[in-house]
Coordinates of C-alpha atoms and ligand atoms in Angstrom, one line a residue:
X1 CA 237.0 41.1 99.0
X2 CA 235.0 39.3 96.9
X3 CA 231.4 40.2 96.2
X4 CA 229.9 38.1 98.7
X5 CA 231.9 39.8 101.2
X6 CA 231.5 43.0 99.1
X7 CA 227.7 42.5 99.8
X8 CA 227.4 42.3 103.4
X9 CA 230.4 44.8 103.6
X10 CA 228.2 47.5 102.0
X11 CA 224.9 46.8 103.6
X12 CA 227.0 47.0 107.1
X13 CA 228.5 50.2 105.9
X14 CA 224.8 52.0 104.7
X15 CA 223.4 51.4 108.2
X16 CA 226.3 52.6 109.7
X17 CA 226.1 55.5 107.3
X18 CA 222.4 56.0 108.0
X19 CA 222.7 56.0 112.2
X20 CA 225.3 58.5 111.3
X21 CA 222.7 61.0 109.7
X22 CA 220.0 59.9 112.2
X23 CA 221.7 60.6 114.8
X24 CA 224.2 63.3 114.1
X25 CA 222.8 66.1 116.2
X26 CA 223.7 63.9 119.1
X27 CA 227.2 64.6 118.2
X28 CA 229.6 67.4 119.6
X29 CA 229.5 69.2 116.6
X30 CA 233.3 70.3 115.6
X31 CA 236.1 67.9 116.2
X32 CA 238.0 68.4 119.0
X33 CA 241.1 66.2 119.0
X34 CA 244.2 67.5 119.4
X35 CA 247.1 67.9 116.1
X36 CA 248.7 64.5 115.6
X37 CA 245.6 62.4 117.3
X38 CA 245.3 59.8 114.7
X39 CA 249.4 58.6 114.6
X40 CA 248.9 57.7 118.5
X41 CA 245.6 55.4 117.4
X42 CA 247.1 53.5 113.9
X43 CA 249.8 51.4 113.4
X44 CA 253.2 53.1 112.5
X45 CA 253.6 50.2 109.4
X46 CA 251.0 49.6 107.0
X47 CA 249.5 45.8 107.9
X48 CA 251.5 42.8 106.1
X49 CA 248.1 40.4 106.0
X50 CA 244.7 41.6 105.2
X51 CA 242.2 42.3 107.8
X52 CA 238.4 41.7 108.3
X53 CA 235.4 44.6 107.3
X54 CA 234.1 44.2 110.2
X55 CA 237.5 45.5 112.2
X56 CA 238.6 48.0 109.9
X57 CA 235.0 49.4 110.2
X58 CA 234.6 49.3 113.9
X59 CA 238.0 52.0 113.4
X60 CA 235.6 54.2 111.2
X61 CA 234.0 54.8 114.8
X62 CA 236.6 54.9 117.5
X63 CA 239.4 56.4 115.2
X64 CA 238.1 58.8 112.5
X65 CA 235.0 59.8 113.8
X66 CA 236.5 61.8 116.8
X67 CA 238.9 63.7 114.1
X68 CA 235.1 64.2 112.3
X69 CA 234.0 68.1 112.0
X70 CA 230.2 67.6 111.7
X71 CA 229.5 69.1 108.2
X72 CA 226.2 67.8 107.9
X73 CA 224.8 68.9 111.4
X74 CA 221.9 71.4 112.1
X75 CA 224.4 73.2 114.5
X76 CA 227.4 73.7 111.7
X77 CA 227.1 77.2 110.8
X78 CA 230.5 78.0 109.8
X79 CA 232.2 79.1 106.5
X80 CA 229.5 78.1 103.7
X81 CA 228.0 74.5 104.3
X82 CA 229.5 71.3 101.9
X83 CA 225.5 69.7 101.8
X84 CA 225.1 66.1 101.4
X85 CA 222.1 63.6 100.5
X86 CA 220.8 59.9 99.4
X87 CA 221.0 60.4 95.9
X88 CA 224.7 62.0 95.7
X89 CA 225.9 59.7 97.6
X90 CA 224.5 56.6 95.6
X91 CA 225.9 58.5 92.5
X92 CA 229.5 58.6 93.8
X93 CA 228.9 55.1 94.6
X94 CA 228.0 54.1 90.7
X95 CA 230.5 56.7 90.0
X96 CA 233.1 54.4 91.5
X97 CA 231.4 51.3 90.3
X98 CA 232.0 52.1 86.7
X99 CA 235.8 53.6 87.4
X100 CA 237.7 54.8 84.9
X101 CA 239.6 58.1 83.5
X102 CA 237.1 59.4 81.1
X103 CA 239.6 61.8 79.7
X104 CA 237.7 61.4 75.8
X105 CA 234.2 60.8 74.9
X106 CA 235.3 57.8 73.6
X107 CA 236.8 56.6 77.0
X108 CA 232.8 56.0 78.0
X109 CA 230.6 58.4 76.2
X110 CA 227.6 58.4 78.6
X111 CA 230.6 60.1 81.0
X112 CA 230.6 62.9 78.7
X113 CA 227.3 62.9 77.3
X114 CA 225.5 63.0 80.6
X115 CA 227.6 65.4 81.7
X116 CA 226.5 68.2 78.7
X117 CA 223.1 67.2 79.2
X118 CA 222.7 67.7 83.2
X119 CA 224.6 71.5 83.0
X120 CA 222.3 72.1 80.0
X121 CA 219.8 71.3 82.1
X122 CA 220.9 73.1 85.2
X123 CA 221.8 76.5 83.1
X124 CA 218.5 76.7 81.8
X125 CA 216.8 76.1 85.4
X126 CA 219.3 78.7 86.4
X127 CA 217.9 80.9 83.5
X128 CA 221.3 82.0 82.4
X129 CA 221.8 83.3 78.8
X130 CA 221.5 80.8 76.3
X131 CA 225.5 81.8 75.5
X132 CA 226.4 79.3 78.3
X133 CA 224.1 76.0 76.9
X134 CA 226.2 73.9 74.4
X135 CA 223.7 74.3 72.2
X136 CA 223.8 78.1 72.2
X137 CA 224.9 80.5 69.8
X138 CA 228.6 81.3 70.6
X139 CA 229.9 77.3 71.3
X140 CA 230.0 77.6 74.8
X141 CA 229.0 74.8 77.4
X142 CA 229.4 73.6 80.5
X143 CA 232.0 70.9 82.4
X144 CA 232.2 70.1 86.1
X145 CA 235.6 70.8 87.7
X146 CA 236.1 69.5 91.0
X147 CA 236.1 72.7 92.8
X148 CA 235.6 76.5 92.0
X149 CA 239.4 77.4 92.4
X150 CA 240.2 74.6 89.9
X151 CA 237.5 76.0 87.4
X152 CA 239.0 80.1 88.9
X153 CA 242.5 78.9 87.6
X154 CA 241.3 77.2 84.6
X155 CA 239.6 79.9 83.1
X156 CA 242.5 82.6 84.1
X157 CA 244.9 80.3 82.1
X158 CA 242.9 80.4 78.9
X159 CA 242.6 83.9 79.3
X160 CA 246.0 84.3 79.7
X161 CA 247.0 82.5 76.6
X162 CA 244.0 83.8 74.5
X163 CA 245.1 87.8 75.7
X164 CA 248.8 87.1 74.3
X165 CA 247.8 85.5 70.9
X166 CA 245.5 88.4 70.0
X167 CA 248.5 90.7 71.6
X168 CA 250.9 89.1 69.2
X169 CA 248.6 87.9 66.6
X170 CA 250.6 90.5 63.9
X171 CA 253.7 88.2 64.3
X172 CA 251.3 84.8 63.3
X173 CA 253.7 83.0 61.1
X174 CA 256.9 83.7 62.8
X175 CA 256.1 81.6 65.8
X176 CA 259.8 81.9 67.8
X177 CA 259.3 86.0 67.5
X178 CA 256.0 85.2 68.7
X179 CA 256.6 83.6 71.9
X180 CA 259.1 86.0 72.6
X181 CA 257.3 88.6 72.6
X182 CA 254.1 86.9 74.6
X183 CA 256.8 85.7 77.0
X184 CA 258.0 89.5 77.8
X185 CA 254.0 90.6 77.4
X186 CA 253.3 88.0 80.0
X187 CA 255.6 90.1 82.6
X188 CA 253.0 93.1 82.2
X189 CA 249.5 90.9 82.8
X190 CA 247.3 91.4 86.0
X191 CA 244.5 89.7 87.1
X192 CA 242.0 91.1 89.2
X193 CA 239.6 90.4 91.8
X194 CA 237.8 92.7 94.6
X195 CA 238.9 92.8 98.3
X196 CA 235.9 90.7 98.7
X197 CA 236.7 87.9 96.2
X198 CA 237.7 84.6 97.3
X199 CA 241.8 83.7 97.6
X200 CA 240.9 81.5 94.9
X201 CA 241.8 84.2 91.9
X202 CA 244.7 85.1 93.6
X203 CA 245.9 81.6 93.7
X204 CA 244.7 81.3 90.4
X205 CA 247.4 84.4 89.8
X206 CA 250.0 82.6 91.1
X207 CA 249.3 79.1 88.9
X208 CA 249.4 81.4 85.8
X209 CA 252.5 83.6 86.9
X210 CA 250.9 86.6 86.4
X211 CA 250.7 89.9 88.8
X212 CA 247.3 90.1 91.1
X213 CA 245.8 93.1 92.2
X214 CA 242.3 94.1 94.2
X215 CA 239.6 96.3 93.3
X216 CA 238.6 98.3 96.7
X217 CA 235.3 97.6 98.0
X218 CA 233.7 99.9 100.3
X219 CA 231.2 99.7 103.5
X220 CA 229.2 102.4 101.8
X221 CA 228.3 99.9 98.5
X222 CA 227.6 97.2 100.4
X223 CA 231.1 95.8 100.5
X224 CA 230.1 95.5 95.9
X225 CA 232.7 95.8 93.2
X226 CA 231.6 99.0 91.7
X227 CA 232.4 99.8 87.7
X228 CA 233.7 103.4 89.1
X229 CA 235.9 101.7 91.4
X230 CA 237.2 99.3 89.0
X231 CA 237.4 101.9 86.4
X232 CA 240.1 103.7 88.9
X233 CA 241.9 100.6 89.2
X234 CA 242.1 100.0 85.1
X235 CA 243.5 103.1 85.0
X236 CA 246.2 103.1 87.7
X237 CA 247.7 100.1 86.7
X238 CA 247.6 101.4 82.8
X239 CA 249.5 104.2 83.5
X240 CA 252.2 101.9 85.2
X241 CA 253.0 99.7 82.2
X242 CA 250.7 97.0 83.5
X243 CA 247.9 95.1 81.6
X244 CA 244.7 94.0 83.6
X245 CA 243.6 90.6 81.3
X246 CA 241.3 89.1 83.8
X247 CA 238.7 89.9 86.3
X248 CA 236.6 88.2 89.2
X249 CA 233.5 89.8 89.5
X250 CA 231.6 87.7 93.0
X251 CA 228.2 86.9 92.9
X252 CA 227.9 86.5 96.5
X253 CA 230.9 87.0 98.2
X254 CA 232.8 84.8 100.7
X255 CA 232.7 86.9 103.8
X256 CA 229.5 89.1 103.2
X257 CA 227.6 87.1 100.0
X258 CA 227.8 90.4 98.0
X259 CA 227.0 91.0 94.4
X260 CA 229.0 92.9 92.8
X261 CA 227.4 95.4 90.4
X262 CA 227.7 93.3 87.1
X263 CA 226.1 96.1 84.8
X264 CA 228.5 98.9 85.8
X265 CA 231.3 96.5 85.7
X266 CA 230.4 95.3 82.0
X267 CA 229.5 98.9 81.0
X268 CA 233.4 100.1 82.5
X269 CA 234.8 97.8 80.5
X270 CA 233.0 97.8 77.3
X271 CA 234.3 101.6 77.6
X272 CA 238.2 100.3 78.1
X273 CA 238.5 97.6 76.1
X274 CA 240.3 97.2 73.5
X275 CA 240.7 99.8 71.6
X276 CA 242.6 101.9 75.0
X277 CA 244.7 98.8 75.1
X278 CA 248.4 99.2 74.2
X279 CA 249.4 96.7 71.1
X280 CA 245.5 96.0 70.2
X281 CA 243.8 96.7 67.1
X282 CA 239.7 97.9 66.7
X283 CA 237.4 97.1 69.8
X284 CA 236.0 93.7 68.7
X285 CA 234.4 92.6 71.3
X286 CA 231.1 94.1 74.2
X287 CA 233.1 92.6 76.7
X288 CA 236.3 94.4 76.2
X289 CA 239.9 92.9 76.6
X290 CA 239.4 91.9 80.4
X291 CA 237.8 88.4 80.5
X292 CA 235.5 88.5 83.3
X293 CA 234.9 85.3 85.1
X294 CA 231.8 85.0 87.7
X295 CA 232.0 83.1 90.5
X296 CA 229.1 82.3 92.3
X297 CA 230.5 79.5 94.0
X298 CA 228.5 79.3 96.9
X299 CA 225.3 81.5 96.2
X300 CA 224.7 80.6 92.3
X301 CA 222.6 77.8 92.7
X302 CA 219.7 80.1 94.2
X303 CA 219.3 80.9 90.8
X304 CA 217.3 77.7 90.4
X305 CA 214.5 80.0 92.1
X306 CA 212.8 82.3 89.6
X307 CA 213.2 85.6 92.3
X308 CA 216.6 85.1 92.0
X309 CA 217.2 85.3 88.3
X310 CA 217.3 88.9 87.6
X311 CA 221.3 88.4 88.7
X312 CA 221.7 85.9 85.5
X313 CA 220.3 88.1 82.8
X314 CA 223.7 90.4 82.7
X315 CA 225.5 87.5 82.3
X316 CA 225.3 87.1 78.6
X317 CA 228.5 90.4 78.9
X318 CA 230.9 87.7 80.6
X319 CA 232.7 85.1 79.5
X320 CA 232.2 82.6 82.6
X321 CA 230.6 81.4 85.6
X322 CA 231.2 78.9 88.0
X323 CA 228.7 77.7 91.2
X324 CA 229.2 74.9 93.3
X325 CA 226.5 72.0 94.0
X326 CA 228.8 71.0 96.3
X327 CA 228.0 74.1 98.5
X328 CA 224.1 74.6 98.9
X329 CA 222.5 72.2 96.3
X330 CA 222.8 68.7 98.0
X331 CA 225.4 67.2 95.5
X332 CA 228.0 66.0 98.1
X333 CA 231.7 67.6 97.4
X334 CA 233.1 67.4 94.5
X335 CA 230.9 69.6 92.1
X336 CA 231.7 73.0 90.8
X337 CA 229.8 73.8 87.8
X338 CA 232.1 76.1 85.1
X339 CA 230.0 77.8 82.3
X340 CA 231.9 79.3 79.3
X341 CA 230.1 81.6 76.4
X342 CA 232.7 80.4 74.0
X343 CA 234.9 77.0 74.3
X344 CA 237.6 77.7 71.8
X345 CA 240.3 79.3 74.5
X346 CA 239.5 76.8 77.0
X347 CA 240.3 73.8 74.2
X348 CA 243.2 76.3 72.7
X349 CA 245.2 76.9 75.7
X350 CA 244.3 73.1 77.5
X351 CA 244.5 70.8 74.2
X352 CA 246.9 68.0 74.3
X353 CA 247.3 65.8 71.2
X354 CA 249.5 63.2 71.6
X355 CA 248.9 60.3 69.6
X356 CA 247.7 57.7 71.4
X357 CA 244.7 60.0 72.0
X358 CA 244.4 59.7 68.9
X359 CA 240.3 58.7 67.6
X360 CA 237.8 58.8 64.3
X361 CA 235.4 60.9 66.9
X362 CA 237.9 63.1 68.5
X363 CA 238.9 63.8 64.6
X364 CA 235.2 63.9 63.7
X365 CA 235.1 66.8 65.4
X366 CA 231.2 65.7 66.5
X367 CA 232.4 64.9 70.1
X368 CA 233.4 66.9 73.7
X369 CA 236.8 65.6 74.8
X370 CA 236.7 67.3 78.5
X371 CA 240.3 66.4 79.2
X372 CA 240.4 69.8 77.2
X373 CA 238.5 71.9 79.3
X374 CA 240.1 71.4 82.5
X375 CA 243.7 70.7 84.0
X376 CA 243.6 66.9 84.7
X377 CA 244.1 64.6 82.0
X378 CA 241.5 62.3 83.9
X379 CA 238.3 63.0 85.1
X380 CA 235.0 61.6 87.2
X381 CA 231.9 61.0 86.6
X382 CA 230.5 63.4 88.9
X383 CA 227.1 63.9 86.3
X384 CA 225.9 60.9 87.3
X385 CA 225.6 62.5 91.2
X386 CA 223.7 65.5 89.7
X387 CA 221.5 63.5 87.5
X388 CA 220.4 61.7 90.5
X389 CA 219.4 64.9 93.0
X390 CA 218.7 67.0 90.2
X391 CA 215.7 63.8 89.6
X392 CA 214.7 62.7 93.2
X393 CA 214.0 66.2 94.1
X394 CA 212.9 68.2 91.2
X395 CA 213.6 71.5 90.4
X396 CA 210.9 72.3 92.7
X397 CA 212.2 70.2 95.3
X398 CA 216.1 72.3 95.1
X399 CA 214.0 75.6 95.0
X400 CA 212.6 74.6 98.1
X401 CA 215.7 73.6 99.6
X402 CA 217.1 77.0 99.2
X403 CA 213.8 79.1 99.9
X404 CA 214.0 77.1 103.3
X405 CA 217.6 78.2 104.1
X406 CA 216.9 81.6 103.0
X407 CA 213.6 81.8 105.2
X408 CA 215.7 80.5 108.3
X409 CA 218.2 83.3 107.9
X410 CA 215.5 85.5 107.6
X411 CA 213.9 84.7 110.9
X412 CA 217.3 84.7 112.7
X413 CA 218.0 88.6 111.2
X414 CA 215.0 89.1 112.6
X415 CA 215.7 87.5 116.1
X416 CA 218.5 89.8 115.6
X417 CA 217.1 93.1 115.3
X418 CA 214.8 92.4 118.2
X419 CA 217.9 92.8 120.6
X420 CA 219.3 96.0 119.2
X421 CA 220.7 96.5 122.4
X422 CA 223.0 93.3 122.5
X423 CA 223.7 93.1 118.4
X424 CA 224.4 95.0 115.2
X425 CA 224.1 93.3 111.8
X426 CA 226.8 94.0 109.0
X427 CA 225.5 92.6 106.0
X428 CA 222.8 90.7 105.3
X429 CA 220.6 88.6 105.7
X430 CA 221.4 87.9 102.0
X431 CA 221.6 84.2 100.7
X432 CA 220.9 82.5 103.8
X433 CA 224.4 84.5 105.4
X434 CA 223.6 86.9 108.0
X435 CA 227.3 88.4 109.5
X436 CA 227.0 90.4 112.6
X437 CA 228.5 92.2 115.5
X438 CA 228.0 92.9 119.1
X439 CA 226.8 96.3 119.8
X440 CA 229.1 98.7 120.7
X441 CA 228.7 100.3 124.3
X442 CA 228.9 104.1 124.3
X443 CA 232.2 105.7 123.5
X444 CA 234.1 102.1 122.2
X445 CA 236.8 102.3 120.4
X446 CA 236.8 99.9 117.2
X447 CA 239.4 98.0 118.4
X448 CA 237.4 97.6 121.6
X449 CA 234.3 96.6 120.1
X450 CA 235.9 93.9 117.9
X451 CA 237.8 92.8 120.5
X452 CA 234.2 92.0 122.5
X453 CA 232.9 90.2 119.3
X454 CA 235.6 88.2 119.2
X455 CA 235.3 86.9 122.7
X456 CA 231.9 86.1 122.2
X457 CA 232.5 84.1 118.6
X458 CA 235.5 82.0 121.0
X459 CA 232.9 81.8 123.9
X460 CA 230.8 79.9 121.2
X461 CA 233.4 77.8 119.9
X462 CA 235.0 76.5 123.5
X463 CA 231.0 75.7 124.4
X464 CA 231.4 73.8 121.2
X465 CA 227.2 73.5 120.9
X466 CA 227.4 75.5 117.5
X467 CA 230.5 75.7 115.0
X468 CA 230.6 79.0 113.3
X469 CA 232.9 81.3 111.6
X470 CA 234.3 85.1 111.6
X471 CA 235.2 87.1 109.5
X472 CA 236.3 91.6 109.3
X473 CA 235.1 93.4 107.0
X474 CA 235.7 97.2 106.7
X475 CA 237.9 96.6 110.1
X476 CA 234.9 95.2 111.7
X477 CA 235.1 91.8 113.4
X478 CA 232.2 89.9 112.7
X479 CA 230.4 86.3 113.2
X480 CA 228.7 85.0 110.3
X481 CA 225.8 82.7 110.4
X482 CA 225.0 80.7 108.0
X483 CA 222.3 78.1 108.7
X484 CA 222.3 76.2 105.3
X485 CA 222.8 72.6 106.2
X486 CA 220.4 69.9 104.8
X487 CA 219.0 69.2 108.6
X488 CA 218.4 72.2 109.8
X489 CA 214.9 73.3 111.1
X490 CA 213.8 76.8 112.5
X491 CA 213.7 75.5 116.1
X492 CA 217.7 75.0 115.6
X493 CA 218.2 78.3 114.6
X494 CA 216.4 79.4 117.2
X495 CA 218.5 77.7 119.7
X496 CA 221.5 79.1 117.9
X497 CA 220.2 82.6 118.8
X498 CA 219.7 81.5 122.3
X499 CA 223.0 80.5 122.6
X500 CA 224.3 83.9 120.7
X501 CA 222.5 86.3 123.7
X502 CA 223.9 83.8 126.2
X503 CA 227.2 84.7 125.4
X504 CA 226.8 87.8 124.5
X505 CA 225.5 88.9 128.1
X506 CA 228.7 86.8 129.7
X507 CA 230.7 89.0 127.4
X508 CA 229.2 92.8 127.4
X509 CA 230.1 94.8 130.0
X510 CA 227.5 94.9 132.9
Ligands
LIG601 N1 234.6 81.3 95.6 C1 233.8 81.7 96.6 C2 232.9 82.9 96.5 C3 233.8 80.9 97.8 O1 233.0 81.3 98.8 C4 234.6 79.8 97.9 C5 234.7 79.0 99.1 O2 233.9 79.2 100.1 C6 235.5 79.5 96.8 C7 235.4 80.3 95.7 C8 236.4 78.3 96.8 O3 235.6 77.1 96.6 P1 236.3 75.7 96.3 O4 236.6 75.1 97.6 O5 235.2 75.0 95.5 O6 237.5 76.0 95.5

């Protein structure tokens, strides 16, 4: 393709792109092709000769679109949303434009630079402490990761490795002792999350080879991470040999968008740190031992609204904090912000210096090489994305975004507790995530009541006008609505409740 061809190839592809969006509520809003659809529509052997745009884009329609789940559509309510616009996309287009691996600063330094400058940006419109800026006190900063279990994993594995050197740090200078005895230490480590913390810690667990344990969360908090409960759970697995290191505390929760109660967590384990830890010296540190790593994946970026910031000022006890702008703030996926207070154990357990890396700035010292803050070698340039919507729209413009959402979800809790006798709400509305259940009719078992909520969520799903998800929590099965999408407008979410009470009245026992 040559640019000519490139030319008319792109302007094609934008309108078709932009009849997409126009038009997307026309479309049947989850996919609903069967497994193995798109082998009985392509070719079994890739094509020997080249072939036209214009035919491999008229398959963008007929052959991928009907394996296409409807991300962007007012009626997709399910799981959190993956929000899109204009600008991201013309960044990832630039992005492409100007391809390469970035791995140093001096592989293309406005990769890098841009990059420090947009999450200092976005952490001070988030108001979070000044520890995470990388101008702060305590040489932290921020890097984009691709995804929050990517920045999860990340940040367990330089706690991992910074845990065993202080564990070992009495046998500095006989290094083989020393890695014996971090490998046998490493047998004893746990990371922890809550029962409501995302898989992505315990996958996280797994990368790391490390144990992984839950902290129970209960109906009566508000399905929180509680410092008494996690205090209990310290303790238990200290008296069985084992060594918690690292700890997800959820700011806005996967099933429910709970926050876990940060101050009683940071005041628990201020209390056991380090000095109750076998092989450890003095208590050095506010934090304690335990790394704690925040994810807000999904609900962080409502921080960029000033009523939401009271949940940032603990931060300043953690060590890090990831959100995605991928989820709720318009920067199509891939874009998970990760926020550390203090660089050094990312760059200590992640630095590779082999010497063709070698460079006067690396060695300068004056330069962020982000290949050593993350597990690729390579990276994107994803800033350039977030420069874009972060300047179309304003920080005004993204608090309105979410103030929107949250309004919507508001009006639908409310549409829901004006049919008390059809529905029950679980949790929220919180974050724009309201999760609720059908009522109960007089003398259900549980088993019987989830059972009806069930039916109704897969009456929903077979009509296939709105995509949604479930989820149990406590033992309840519930349906979670989540109306967060860039298109959505309160007449949708009315419809959605329409289409809740239709089913729920084919479902509910006459
Ligand atoms: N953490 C939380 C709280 C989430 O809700 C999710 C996904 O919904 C994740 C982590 C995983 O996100 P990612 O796909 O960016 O790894």
């Amino acid at each position: 393709m040559d640019s000519k061809q490139f030319r008319e190839a792109a302007v094609a592809s934008i309108e078709h792109i932009v009849k997409y969006y126009d038009t997307i509520e026309e479309r049947g809003v989850a996919s609903t092709v069967e497994p193995g659809y798109l082998r009985k529509l392509l070719p079994a052997e890739a094509p020997q000769e080249g072939e036209a745009w214009a035919d491999i884009q008229k398959d963008i329609e007929a052959k991928i679109l009907p394996g296409i789940t409807h991300w962007q559509s007012p009626n997709f309510t399910a799981w959190f949303p993956s929000s899109s616009s204009y600008p991201a996309m013309l960044g990832e287009m630039y992005s492409t434009a100007f391809t390469g691996a970035a791995f140093n600063w001096i592989c293309s330094p406005a990769v890098t630079e841009l990059e420090t400058i947009v999450l200092d940006w976005l952490a001070k419109a988030f108001g979070l402490p000044t520890c995470f800026l990388s101008t702060g006190p305590t040489n932290g900063g921020g890097v984009i990761h691709g995804t929050a279990s990517e920045a999860i994993a990340t940040v367990l594995v330089a706690a991992r490795d910074k845990y065993l050197r202080e564990a070992t740090a009495h046998l500095a200078g006989d290094e083989e002792a020393r890695e014996d005895a971090m490998a046998l230490r490493r047998g004893r480590l746990v990371a922890l999350g809550s029962a409501g913390s995302h898989s992505a810690t315990k996958k996280g667990a797994q990368i790391a080879g490390v144990r992984y344990r839950s902290v129970p969360v209960h109906a009566a908090d508000g399905y929180k991470m509680t410092g008494a409960s996690l205090r209990r759970t310290i303790v238990e697995l200290r008296a069985k040999g084992l060594e918690p290191f690292f700890l997800t505390a959820t700011l806005g929760t996967t099933d429910t968008c709970a926050v876990d109660d940060m101050d009683s967590i940071a005041d628990v384990l201020a209390e056991l740190g380090r000095a109750s830890s076998p092989g450890f010296g003095e208590k050095t540190d506010g934090a304690g031992d335990i790394w704690v790593h925040v994810d807000a994946a999904y609900a962080g970026v409502s921080l960029v609204c000033p009523e939401y910031q009271h949940l940032a000022r603990g931060l300043s006890r953690f060590h890090s904090f990831n959100t995605n702008l991928h989820k709720w703030l318009l920067v199509n996926f891939d874009c998970s912000l990760l926020y550390v207070r203090d660089r050094a154990p990312l760059v200590d357990a992640l630095s590779v210096t082999l010497p063709i890396l070698r460079n006067s700035h690396t060695d300068s010292g004056l330069v962020t090489d982000y290949r050593d803050w993350q597990i690729p070698f390579g990276r994107r340039f994803r800033s350039l994305k977030v420069w874009f919507v972060v300047r179309t729209y304003g920080i005004e413009g993204l608090r309105a975004h979410i103030r929107r959402h949250v309004g919507f979800a508001e009006t639908f809790a409310g549409l829901l507790r004006g049919r008390p006798d059809l529905f029950e709400i679980v949790a929220g509305p919180r974050f724009a995530l309201t999760v609720f259940k059908l009522k109960g009719s007089e003398g259900a078992t549980l088993e019987q009541q989830n059972e009806l909520t069930k039916k109704m969520y897969e009456t929903i799903l077979a009509e296939g006008k709105i995509f949604l998800s479930s989820t149990v929590v406590g033992g309840l099965y519930a349906v979670r609505h989540n109306p967060a999408t860039p298109f959505v407008e309160e007449h949708h979410v009315r419809k959605h409740f329409g289409i809740f009470v239709e089913a729920a009245e084919k479902v509910l026992p006459k």
